[in-house]
Short mmCIF file of C-alpha atoms and ligand atoms in Angstrom, two decimals:
data_model
loop_
_atom_site.label_atom_id
_atom_site.label_comp_id
_atom_site.label_asym_id
_atom_site.label_seq_id
_atom_site.Cartn_x
_atom_site.Cartn_y
_atom_site.Cartn_z
CA MET U 16 19.85 -17.34 -12.68
CA GLN U 17 20.63 -14.09 -14.48
CA GLN U 18 19.65 -13.36 -18.03
CA SER U 19 21.82 -11.49 -20.44
CA THR U 20 20.93 -8.26 -22.14
CA VAL U 21 17.47 -7.18 -23.29
CA VAL U 22 16.11 -3.92 -24.65
CA ILE U 23 12.60 -2.72 -23.82
CA ARG U 24 11.36 -0.01 -26.17
CA SER U 25 8.31 2.23 -25.73
CA ARG U 26 7.08 5.53 -27.05
CA ARG U 27 5.94 6.29 -23.50
CA VAL U 28 8.71 5.49 -21.03
CA VAL U 29 7.86 7.06 -17.68
CA LEU U 30 11.10 8.48 -16.30
CA PRO U 31 11.54 10.50 -13.09
CA GLU U 32 11.62 13.71 -15.15
CA GLY U 33 8.57 12.79 -17.22
CA GLU U 34 7.42 10.67 -20.12
CA ARG U 35 9.31 10.26 -23.41
CA PRO U 36 10.04 7.71 -26.14
CA ALA U 37 13.06 5.68 -25.11
CA ASP U 38 14.94 2.38 -25.16
CA VAL U 39 15.69 0.82 -21.80
CA LEU U 40 18.68 -1.51 -21.71
CA VAL U 41 18.43 -4.18 -19.06
CA ARG U 42 21.55 -6.11 -18.11
CA ASP U 43 21.81 -8.68 -15.32
CA GLY U 44 18.54 -7.57 -13.81
CA ARG U 45 19.36 -3.89 -13.65
CA ILE U 46 18.74 -0.88 -15.82
CA ALA U 47 22.04 -0.33 -17.62
CA GLU U 48 21.07 2.51 -19.94
CA VAL U 49 18.16 4.72 -20.94
CA ALA U 50 18.73 5.75 -24.55
CA GLU U 51 17.02 7.40 -27.46
CA HIS U 52 14.04 5.48 -28.86
CA GLY U 53 15.16 3.03 -31.53
CA SER U 54 18.86 3.52 -30.87
CA LEU U 55 19.80 0.33 -29.00
CA LEU U 56 20.53 -2.75 -31.04
CA ALA U 57 22.26 -5.00 -28.50
CA GLY U 58 20.30 -8.12 -27.68
CA PRO U 59 16.63 -8.94 -28.20
CA VAL U 60 14.22 -6.00 -28.33
CA THR U 61 10.76 -5.99 -26.81
CA ASP U 62 8.93 -3.17 -28.57
CA LEU U 63 5.88 -2.02 -26.61
CA GLY U 64 4.81 0.49 -29.24
CA ALA U 65 2.53 3.03 -27.54
CA THR U 66 2.02 0.91 -24.44
CA ALA U 67 3.64 2.78 -21.56
CA LEU U 68 6.62 1.50 -19.58
CA LEU U 69 6.35 2.35 -15.88
CA PRO U 70 8.65 1.64 -12.97
CA GLY U 71 7.27 -1.26 -10.92
CA LEU U 72 5.03 -0.07 -8.14
CA VAL U 73 6.16 -0.26 -4.53
CA ASP U 74 3.31 -1.00 -2.14
CA THR U 75 4.45 -0.45 1.42
CA HIS U 76 1.09 -1.30 2.98
CA VAL U 77 -0.02 -4.90 2.40
CA HIS U 78 -1.49 -7.33 4.94
CA VAL U 79 -0.52 -10.84 3.84
CA ASN U 80 -1.81 -12.60 7.02
CA GLU U 81 0.33 -15.74 6.62
CA PRO U 82 1.05 -17.70 8.77
CA GLY U 83 -1.99 -17.99 10.98
CA ARG U 84 -4.73 -16.45 8.86
CA THR U 85 -3.66 -17.74 5.48
CA GLU U 86 -7.31 -18.33 4.60
CA TRP U 87 -7.63 -14.51 4.58
CA GLU U 88 -4.54 -13.97 2.40
CA GLY U 89 -1.24 -15.71 1.81
CA PHE U 90 2.11 -14.91 0.22
CA ALA U 91 1.45 -16.84 -2.99
CA THR U 92 -1.93 -15.26 -3.67
CA ALA U 93 -1.01 -11.74 -2.54
CA THR U 94 2.20 -11.57 -4.54
CA ARG U 95 0.54 -13.01 -7.64
CA ALA U 96 -2.09 -10.26 -7.35
CA ALA U 97 0.69 -7.73 -6.86
CA ALA U 98 2.54 -8.84 -9.99
CA ALA U 99 -0.66 -8.83 -12.04
CA GLY U 100 -1.33 -5.30 -10.81
CA GLY U 101 2.12 -3.95 -11.68
CA VAL U 102 3.38 -3.98 -8.09
CA THR U 103 6.93 -5.39 -7.93
CA THR U 104 7.72 -4.75 -4.26
CA ILE U 105 5.47 -5.15 -1.25
CA ILE U 106 6.19 -4.49 2.40
CA ASP U 107 4.11 -6.77 4.60
CA MET U 108 2.28 -5.44 7.64
CA PRO U 109 3.08 -6.98 11.03
CA LEU U 110 -0.44 -7.94 12.01
CA ASN U 111 -3.24 -10.30 11.17
CA SER U 112 -0.69 -13.07 10.80
CA VAL U 113 -0.19 -15.31 13.82
CA PRO U 114 2.31 -14.77 15.28
CA PRO U 115 2.43 -11.05 14.55
CA THR U 116 5.80 -9.55 13.58
CA THR U 117 6.45 -8.14 17.05
CA THR U 118 9.43 -10.37 17.93
CA VAL U 119 12.44 -11.68 16.04
CA ALA U 120 10.88 -15.14 16.21
CA GLY U 121 7.70 -13.79 14.64
CA LEU U 122 9.74 -12.27 11.82
CA ALA U 123 11.58 -15.56 11.31
CA ALA U 124 8.25 -17.38 11.06
CA LYS U 125 7.10 -14.94 8.36
CA ARG U 126 10.33 -15.26 6.42
CA ALA U 127 10.30 -19.03 6.56
CA VAL U 128 6.76 -19.37 5.30
CA ALA U 129 7.21 -16.72 2.58
CA ALA U 130 10.31 -18.42 1.16
CA GLY U 131 9.74 -19.69 -2.36
CA GLN U 132 6.21 -18.29 -2.51
CA ALA U 133 6.76 -14.68 -3.56
CA TRP U 134 6.27 -13.54 -7.15
CA VAL U 135 7.49 -10.04 -6.26
CA ASP U 136 10.14 -8.67 -3.93
CA LEU U 137 9.04 -8.60 -0.35
CA GLY U 138 10.00 -6.82 2.85
CA PHE U 139 8.56 -6.74 6.34
CA TRP U 140 7.40 -4.16 8.85
CA GLY U 141 7.78 -4.88 12.55
CA GLY U 142 5.16 -4.03 15.13
CA ALA U 143 5.45 -1.89 18.28
CA ILE U 144 2.86 -2.96 20.84
CA PRO U 145 2.58 -2.49 24.61
CA GLY U 146 5.46 -4.31 26.31
CA ASN U 147 7.67 -5.12 23.31
CA THR U 148 9.95 -2.06 23.30
CA GLY U 149 12.81 -4.44 24.15
CA ASP U 150 12.16 -6.39 20.94
CA LEU U 151 12.49 -3.43 18.60
CA GLU U 152 16.27 -3.31 18.43
CA GLY U 153 16.52 -6.98 17.45
CA LEU U 154 13.87 -6.57 14.77
CA HIS U 155 15.59 -3.44 13.50
CA ARG U 156 18.88 -5.34 13.22
CA GLU U 157 17.08 -8.10 11.33
CA GLY U 158 16.09 -5.59 8.68
CA VAL U 159 12.45 -4.66 9.23
CA PHE U 160 11.59 -1.38 7.51
CA GLY U 161 10.12 0.24 10.62
CA PHE U 162 7.45 -0.36 13.23
CA LYS U 163 3.70 -0.12 13.10
CA SER U 164 1.60 0.92 16.08
CA PHE U 165 -2.13 1.42 16.51
CA LEU U 166 -3.54 4.25 18.58
CA ALA U 167 -6.98 2.55 18.59
CA PRO U 168 -7.91 -1.16 18.70
CA SER U 169 -6.48 -2.98 15.68
CA GLY U 170 -9.25 -5.54 15.23
CA VAL U 171 -7.11 -8.51 16.33
CA GLU U 172 -6.37 -9.23 19.98
CA GLU U 173 -2.76 -10.35 19.52
CA PHE U 174 -1.84 -6.86 18.29
CA PRO U 175 -3.06 -4.46 21.03
CA HIS U 176 -2.99 -0.71 20.57
CA VAL U 177 -0.60 1.55 22.43
CA GLN U 178 -1.58 3.96 25.22
CA ALA U 179 0.18 7.30 25.61
CA ALA U 180 2.99 5.88 27.78
CA ASP U 181 3.58 2.93 25.41
CA LEU U 182 3.73 5.27 22.44
CA GLU U 183 6.21 7.51 24.22
CA ALA U 184 8.46 4.54 25.00
CA ALA U 185 8.18 3.10 21.49
CA LEU U 186 8.94 6.39 19.76
CA ALA U 187 11.84 7.16 22.09
CA GLU U 188 13.36 3.78 21.27
CA GLN U 189 12.76 4.24 17.55
CA ALA U 190 14.34 7.68 17.65
CA ARG U 191 17.39 6.04 19.25
CA LEU U 192 17.48 3.30 16.59
CA GLY U 193 16.78 5.66 13.70
CA ALA U 194 13.71 3.60 12.78
CA LEU U 195 10.57 4.78 11.01
CA ALA U 196 7.40 4.68 13.14
CA ILE U 197 4.26 4.05 11.09
CA ILE U 198 1.00 4.77 12.85
CA HIS U 199 -2.66 3.88 12.50
CA ALA U 200 -4.06 7.16 13.81
CA GLU U 201 -7.59 7.07 15.17
CA ASP U 202 -8.34 8.20 18.73
CA PRO U 203 -10.13 5.52 20.81
CA GLU U 204 -11.87 8.06 23.06
CA VAL U 205 -13.31 9.96 20.12
CA LEU U 206 -14.43 6.66 18.60
CA GLU U 207 -16.09 5.60 21.85
CA ALA U 208 -17.93 8.90 22.16
CA ALA U 209 -19.23 8.71 18.59
CA PRO U 210 -22.72 7.29 17.96
CA GLN U 211 -22.48 3.53 17.46
CA VAL U 212 -25.49 2.49 15.41
CA PRO U 213 -25.13 -1.04 14.05
CA GLY U 214 -26.74 -2.12 10.81
CA SER U 215 -26.46 -1.89 7.07
CA HIS U 216 -26.57 1.92 6.58
CA TYR U 217 -23.19 3.21 5.50
CA SER U 218 -23.96 6.66 6.93
CA ASP U 219 -24.27 5.15 10.43
CA PHE U 220 -20.89 3.50 10.07
CA LEU U 221 -19.34 6.72 8.78
CA ASN U 222 -20.73 8.64 11.78
CA SER U 223 -19.15 6.09 14.11
CA ARG U 224 -15.63 6.95 12.82
CA PRO U 225 -15.64 10.75 12.60
CA ASP U 226 -12.96 13.01 11.13
CA ASP U 227 -12.14 14.11 14.67
CA ALA U 228 -10.94 10.62 15.54
CA GLU U 229 -8.18 10.96 12.96
CA ALA U 230 -7.37 14.58 13.77
CA ALA U 231 -7.16 13.97 17.53
CA ALA U 232 -4.92 10.94 17.08
CA VAL U 233 -2.62 12.74 14.66
CA ALA U 234 -2.34 15.66 17.07
CA GLN U 235 -1.36 13.31 19.91
CA LEU U 236 1.14 11.51 17.70
CA LEU U 237 2.74 14.75 16.52
CA ASP U 238 3.14 15.88 20.13
CA THR U 239 4.94 12.66 20.96
CA ALA U 240 7.05 12.90 17.82
CA ARG U 241 8.04 16.43 18.78
CA ARG U 242 9.14 15.33 22.24
CA THR U 243 10.98 12.18 21.18
CA GLY U 244 12.40 13.33 17.85
CA ALA U 245 11.15 10.15 16.19
CA ARG U 246 10.46 10.02 12.45
CA VAL U 247 6.77 9.24 12.03
CA HIS U 248 4.54 8.28 9.12
CA ILE U 249 0.74 8.48 9.23
CA LEU U 250 -0.83 5.46 7.59
CA HIS U 251 -3.94 5.57 5.39
CA VAL U 252 -5.04 9.17 5.87
CA SER U 253 -8.75 9.25 5.12
CA SER U 254 -9.80 12.62 6.57
CA ALA U 255 -8.66 15.91 5.08
CA ALA U 256 -8.97 17.30 8.62
CA VAL U 257 -5.46 16.01 9.37
CA LEU U 258 -3.82 17.94 6.52
CA PRO U 259 -3.43 21.30 8.34
CA LEU U 260 -1.93 19.48 11.35
CA LEU U 261 0.65 17.81 9.11
CA ALA U 262 1.50 21.08 7.41
CA GLN U 263 1.98 22.86 10.73
CA ALA U 264 4.12 20.04 12.15
CA ARG U 265 6.33 20.04 9.07
CA ALA U 266 6.73 23.79 9.33
CA ASP U 267 7.83 23.22 12.93
CA GLY U 268 10.47 20.72 11.82
CA VAL U 269 8.74 17.51 12.92
CA ARG U 270 9.81 14.62 10.71
CA VAL U 271 6.39 13.46 9.54
CA THR U 272 5.10 11.95 6.30
CA ALA U 273 1.69 10.58 5.35
CA GLU U 274 0.11 8.21 2.87
CA THR U 275 -3.36 7.76 1.47
CA CYS U 276 -4.98 4.92 -0.45
CA PRO U 277 -6.78 4.30 -3.74
CA HIS U 278 -10.12 3.75 -1.99
CA TYR U 279 -10.05 7.18 -0.34
CA LEU U 280 -9.13 8.80 -3.66
CA THR U 281 -11.46 6.91 -5.99
CA LEU U 282 -14.52 5.89 -3.95
CA ALA U 283 -16.91 8.07 -1.91
CA ALA U 284 -19.41 7.57 0.88
CA GLU U 285 -22.26 8.74 -1.35
CA GLU U 286 -21.84 5.73 -3.64
CA VAL U 287 -21.50 2.97 -1.02
CA PRO U 288 -24.59 0.77 -1.25
CA ASP U 289 -26.26 -0.04 2.04
CA GLY U 290 -25.08 -3.43 3.27
CA ASP U 291 -22.08 -3.62 0.91
CA THR U 292 -19.43 -4.26 3.52
CA ALA U 293 -16.74 -4.79 0.85
CA PHE U 294 -16.37 -1.00 1.28
CA LYS U 295 -15.73 -1.18 5.02
CA CYS U 296 -12.32 -0.02 6.17
CA CYS U 297 -10.96 1.99 9.10
CA PRO U 298 -10.63 4.90 8.87
CA PRO U 299 -13.64 4.96 6.55
CA ILE U 300 -14.19 6.12 2.98
CA ARG U 301 -15.59 9.66 3.43
CA ASP U 302 -17.61 12.01 1.23
CA GLU U 303 -16.87 13.49 -2.19
CA SER U 304 -15.83 16.91 -0.89
CA ASN U 305 -13.28 15.25 1.41
CA ARG U 306 -12.01 13.21 -1.56
CA ASP U 307 -11.44 16.41 -3.55
CA LYS U 308 -9.37 17.79 -0.67
CA LEU U 309 -7.22 14.64 -0.62
CA TRP U 310 -6.58 15.06 -4.35
CA ALA U 311 -5.61 18.69 -3.84
CA ALA U 312 -3.17 17.63 -1.11
CA LEU U 313 -1.76 14.90 -3.34
CA ALA U 314 -1.24 17.37 -6.17
CA ALA U 315 0.48 19.74 -3.74
CA GLY U 316 2.97 17.03 -2.70
CA GLU U 317 1.58 16.61 0.80
CA PHE U 318 1.39 12.82 0.56
CA ALA U 319 4.54 10.71 0.37
CA ALA U 320 2.77 7.76 -1.22
CA ILE U 321 -0.40 6.08 -2.40
CA VAL U 322 -0.48 2.50 -1.11
CA SER U 323 -3.18 -0.15 -1.10
CA ASP U 324 -3.73 -1.05 2.56
CA HIS U 325 -4.78 -4.37 1.05
CA SER U 326 -6.38 -6.06 4.06
CA PRO U 327 -8.70 -8.87 3.08
CA SER U 328 -10.50 -11.45 5.15
CA THR U 329 -12.68 -14.39 4.29
CA PRO U 330 -16.09 -13.41 2.82
CA ASP U 331 -17.97 -14.73 5.88
CA LEU U 332 -16.14 -12.29 8.18
CA LYS U 333 -17.04 -9.47 5.80
CA LEU U 334 -20.70 -10.45 6.48
CA LEU U 335 -21.41 -9.99 2.80
CA ARG U 336 -25.05 -10.46 1.92
CA ARG U 337 -24.29 -12.48 -1.17
CA TYR U 338 -22.56 -14.99 1.12
CA GLY U 339 -25.54 -15.05 3.48
CA GLY U 340 -24.16 -12.38 5.84
CA SER U 341 -26.05 -9.60 7.57
CA GLY U 342 -24.37 -6.66 5.78
CA ASP U 343 -23.80 -5.05 9.19
CA PHE U 344 -21.05 -2.45 8.86
CA ALA U 345 -20.43 -2.34 12.62
CA LYS U 346 -19.62 -6.05 12.84
CA ALA U 347 -17.97 -6.74 9.46
CA TRP U 348 -14.19 -7.08 9.14
CA GLY U 349 -12.72 -3.69 8.25
CA GLY U 350 -10.35 -3.96 5.31
CA ILE U 351 -10.30 -3.33 1.57
CA ALA U 352 -9.02 -5.90 -0.91
CA SER U 353 -7.50 -4.08 -3.88
CA LEU U 354 -3.82 -4.99 -4.36
CA GLN U 355 -4.22 -5.86 -8.06
CA LEU U 356 -6.38 -2.81 -8.84
CA GLY U 357 -4.59 0.17 -7.31
CA LEU U 358 -2.85 1.27 -10.50
CA PRO U 359 -5.89 1.26 -12.82
CA ALA U 360 -8.14 2.69 -10.07
CA ILE U 361 -5.79 5.60 -9.46
CA TRP U 362 -5.05 6.10 -13.15
CA THR U 363 -8.76 6.22 -13.99
CA GLU U 364 -9.33 9.01 -11.49
CA ALA U 365 -5.99 10.77 -12.00
CA ARG U 366 -6.51 11.05 -15.74
CA ARG U 367 -10.01 12.43 -15.22
CA ARG U 368 -8.47 15.09 -13.01
CA GLY U 369 -5.76 15.99 -15.50
CA HIS U 370 -2.81 14.21 -13.91
CA THR U 371 -0.07 12.36 -15.80
CA LEU U 372 1.35 8.87 -15.70
CA ALA U 373 4.59 10.37 -14.40
CA GLU U 374 2.72 11.78 -11.41
CA VAL U 375 1.10 8.41 -10.78
CA ALA U 376 4.53 6.75 -10.90
CA GLY U 377 5.75 9.32 -8.39
CA TRP U 378 2.92 8.60 -5.98
CA MET U 379 2.94 4.81 -6.33
CA SER U 380 6.58 3.91 -7.04
CA ALA U 381 9.15 6.62 -6.28
CA GLY U 382 7.28 7.94 -3.24
CA PRO U 383 6.84 4.68 -1.37
CA ALA U 384 10.36 3.53 -2.37
CA ALA U 385 11.75 6.68 -0.79
CA LEU U 386 9.61 6.22 2.31
CA VAL U 387 11.29 2.90 3.07
CA GLY U 388 14.77 3.84 1.89
CA LEU U 389 14.77 1.71 -1.28
CA THR U 390 15.75 4.45 -3.72
CA GLY U 391 19.04 2.70 -4.43
CA THR U 392 17.23 -0.17 -6.12
CA LYS U 393 13.52 0.55 -6.59
CA GLY U 394 11.11 3.32 -7.52
CA ALA U 395 12.31 4.62 -10.89
CA ILE U 396 13.40 3.78 -14.39
CA ALA U 397 16.95 5.01 -13.92
CA VAL U 398 20.41 3.62 -14.52
CA GLY U 399 21.54 1.30 -11.72
CA ARG U 400 18.08 0.52 -10.38
CA ASP U 401 16.54 -2.92 -10.48
CA ALA U 402 14.75 -3.51 -13.77
CA ASP U 403 11.34 -3.71 -12.09
CA LEU U 404 9.12 -2.62 -14.95
CA VAL U 405 5.49 -2.61 -16.01
CA ALA U 406 4.00 -2.49 -19.49
CA PHE U 407 0.80 -0.52 -18.95
CA ASP U 408 -1.81 0.26 -21.58
CA PRO U 409 -3.22 3.58 -20.35
CA ASP U 410 -6.19 3.52 -22.74
CA ALA U 411 -7.48 -0.02 -22.23
CA GLU U 412 -10.74 -0.32 -20.32
CA PHE U 413 -12.08 -3.23 -18.35
CA THR U 414 -14.82 -4.11 -15.88
CA VAL U 415 -13.64 -5.53 -12.57
CA ASP U 416 -14.66 -9.15 -12.04
CA PRO U 417 -13.59 -10.22 -8.54
CA ALA U 418 -13.41 -13.84 -9.68
CA GLY U 419 -10.65 -12.86 -12.11
CA LEU U 420 -8.40 -11.34 -9.44
CA HIS U 421 -5.52 -13.27 -7.93
CA HIS U 422 -5.94 -12.38 -4.26
CA ARG U 423 -7.32 -15.22 -2.21
CA ASN U 424 -10.96 -14.26 -1.65
CA PRO U 425 -13.05 -12.83 -4.49
CA VAL U 426 -14.17 -9.71 -2.63
CA THR U 427 -13.44 -6.09 -3.55
CA PRO U 428 -15.38 -2.82 -3.51
CA TYR U 429 -14.27 -2.30 -7.12
CA ALA U 430 -16.45 -5.21 -8.30
CA GLY U 431 -18.34 -4.20 -11.43
CA LYS U 432 -16.49 -0.90 -11.82
CA ARG U 433 -15.23 0.22 -15.19
CA LEU U 434 -11.53 1.10 -14.93
CA THR U 435 -9.05 2.53 -17.40
CA GLY U 436 -5.54 1.16 -17.72
CA ALA U 437 -4.36 -2.42 -17.97
CA VAL U 438 -1.12 -4.07 -16.89
CA ARG U 439 0.20 -6.17 -19.80
CA THR U 440 3.57 -7.43 -18.53
CA THR U 441 5.49 -7.14 -15.28
CA TRP U 442 9.27 -7.55 -15.08
CA LEU U 443 11.01 -8.20 -11.79
CA ARG U 444 14.75 -7.55 -11.89
CA GLY U 445 14.65 -7.92 -15.67
CA ARG U 446 12.68 -11.16 -15.85
CA VAL U 447 9.07 -11.39 -16.95
CA VAL U 448 6.92 -12.51 -14.04
CA ASP U 449 5.02 -15.58 -15.16
CA THR U 450 2.63 -16.69 -12.43
CA ALA U 451 2.36 -20.10 -14.06
CA ALA U 452 6.11 -20.66 -13.56
CA GLU U 453 8.29 -20.65 -10.44
CA PRO U 454 8.29 -17.52 -8.27
CA PHE U 455 11.58 -15.67 -7.88
CA GLY U 456 10.75 -12.79 -5.55
CA ALA U 457 13.49 -11.89 -3.09
CA GLN U 458 13.20 -11.02 0.58
CA LEU U 459 14.42 -7.49 1.21
CA ARG U 460 16.00 -5.91 4.25
CA ARG U 461 16.03 -2.25 5.14
CA PRO U 462 19.20 -0.83 3.60
CA HIS U 463 21.65 0.82 5.99
ZN1 LIG F 92 -3.45 -1.60 7.13
#
């Protein structure tokens, strides 16, 4: 069902070149024209006044977990949270669902269960694990956006991490296919050698996942990328210690990009309350000085994207004290639930640091769209792109109430935080997303 023509008007339209007053003409789900503010008279006009109009966010790092662990997160709940948070495209991670997306059959299972449940557009990553190199070509043909591997244990047994020889084989095959390898980079030997002190003190957990674990893993990965020629992307960079390695590799011509996440940019180890395992993720949230270095790198264009790494579980596995758990960081599930909050969390901090909405759109929409090759349709308010749009009030403030979020389990480290910026309306391909009505998200394939 396609609608006819609508005009969306705002005094703050966030375009690739910056913010300005404009009229955006939407026809048949696409952006047909960006014109002077107040100039378009064709069709009904939605006038946002001073509420900003952003391109829909593209979140390339979301763990939906359905089928198999739907009680952690499912397509309906995750995509509703996405839409409410201004995210109009998600790319689903290949693990924590059962089966994982490591075979064509696993991908088919995901696609079948997601059908008719997605409020936003949805694509899939494949997984590269020991022994499945022969499955990568089929998955690539089926349109996955690339392949995730872990260099350290993933946390679920059906998705084992790769050893050096597995990584070499996987990257060689991906270089041959022209696929994008996305890597969880922590070094298992460094992790094993680090002090493992269980309990509720965040500092003990932080010491168990040192900066060196990330740096050593990234160094190993870059070596393998150099040898194989594969295009690699470092997931969820937490430690600023990896930044010089990335810079050097780029200077040497290695095809490497990196992402970071709202929790590394907006939260800090110093503020994590003892026992509050909602903050547990791997790699961990580090200290304030590290956070400043990540912001400097972001400002310098060293990160391709900010993405959520939304990876929830049930509250009992988080061992949350308010659910009767022990608050033990060593044993709690590692994953942050934040899909609906990434935009206001980042905007709150970005504005404080003097950044603009256009920069935020670059980091959270254009950047991730480019990472996965979706710049033909997503990632900008520009003629010809899908009319994936977000009305965002950059001055509104609110306090995060986990019970008011759409993701499945009411757990998030942002609980009780005061954030600036509120999503008012989300359009997907020109239609307002109404989570009380029928979902109309599409399943995407990697464009050729
Ligand atoms: Zn993840």
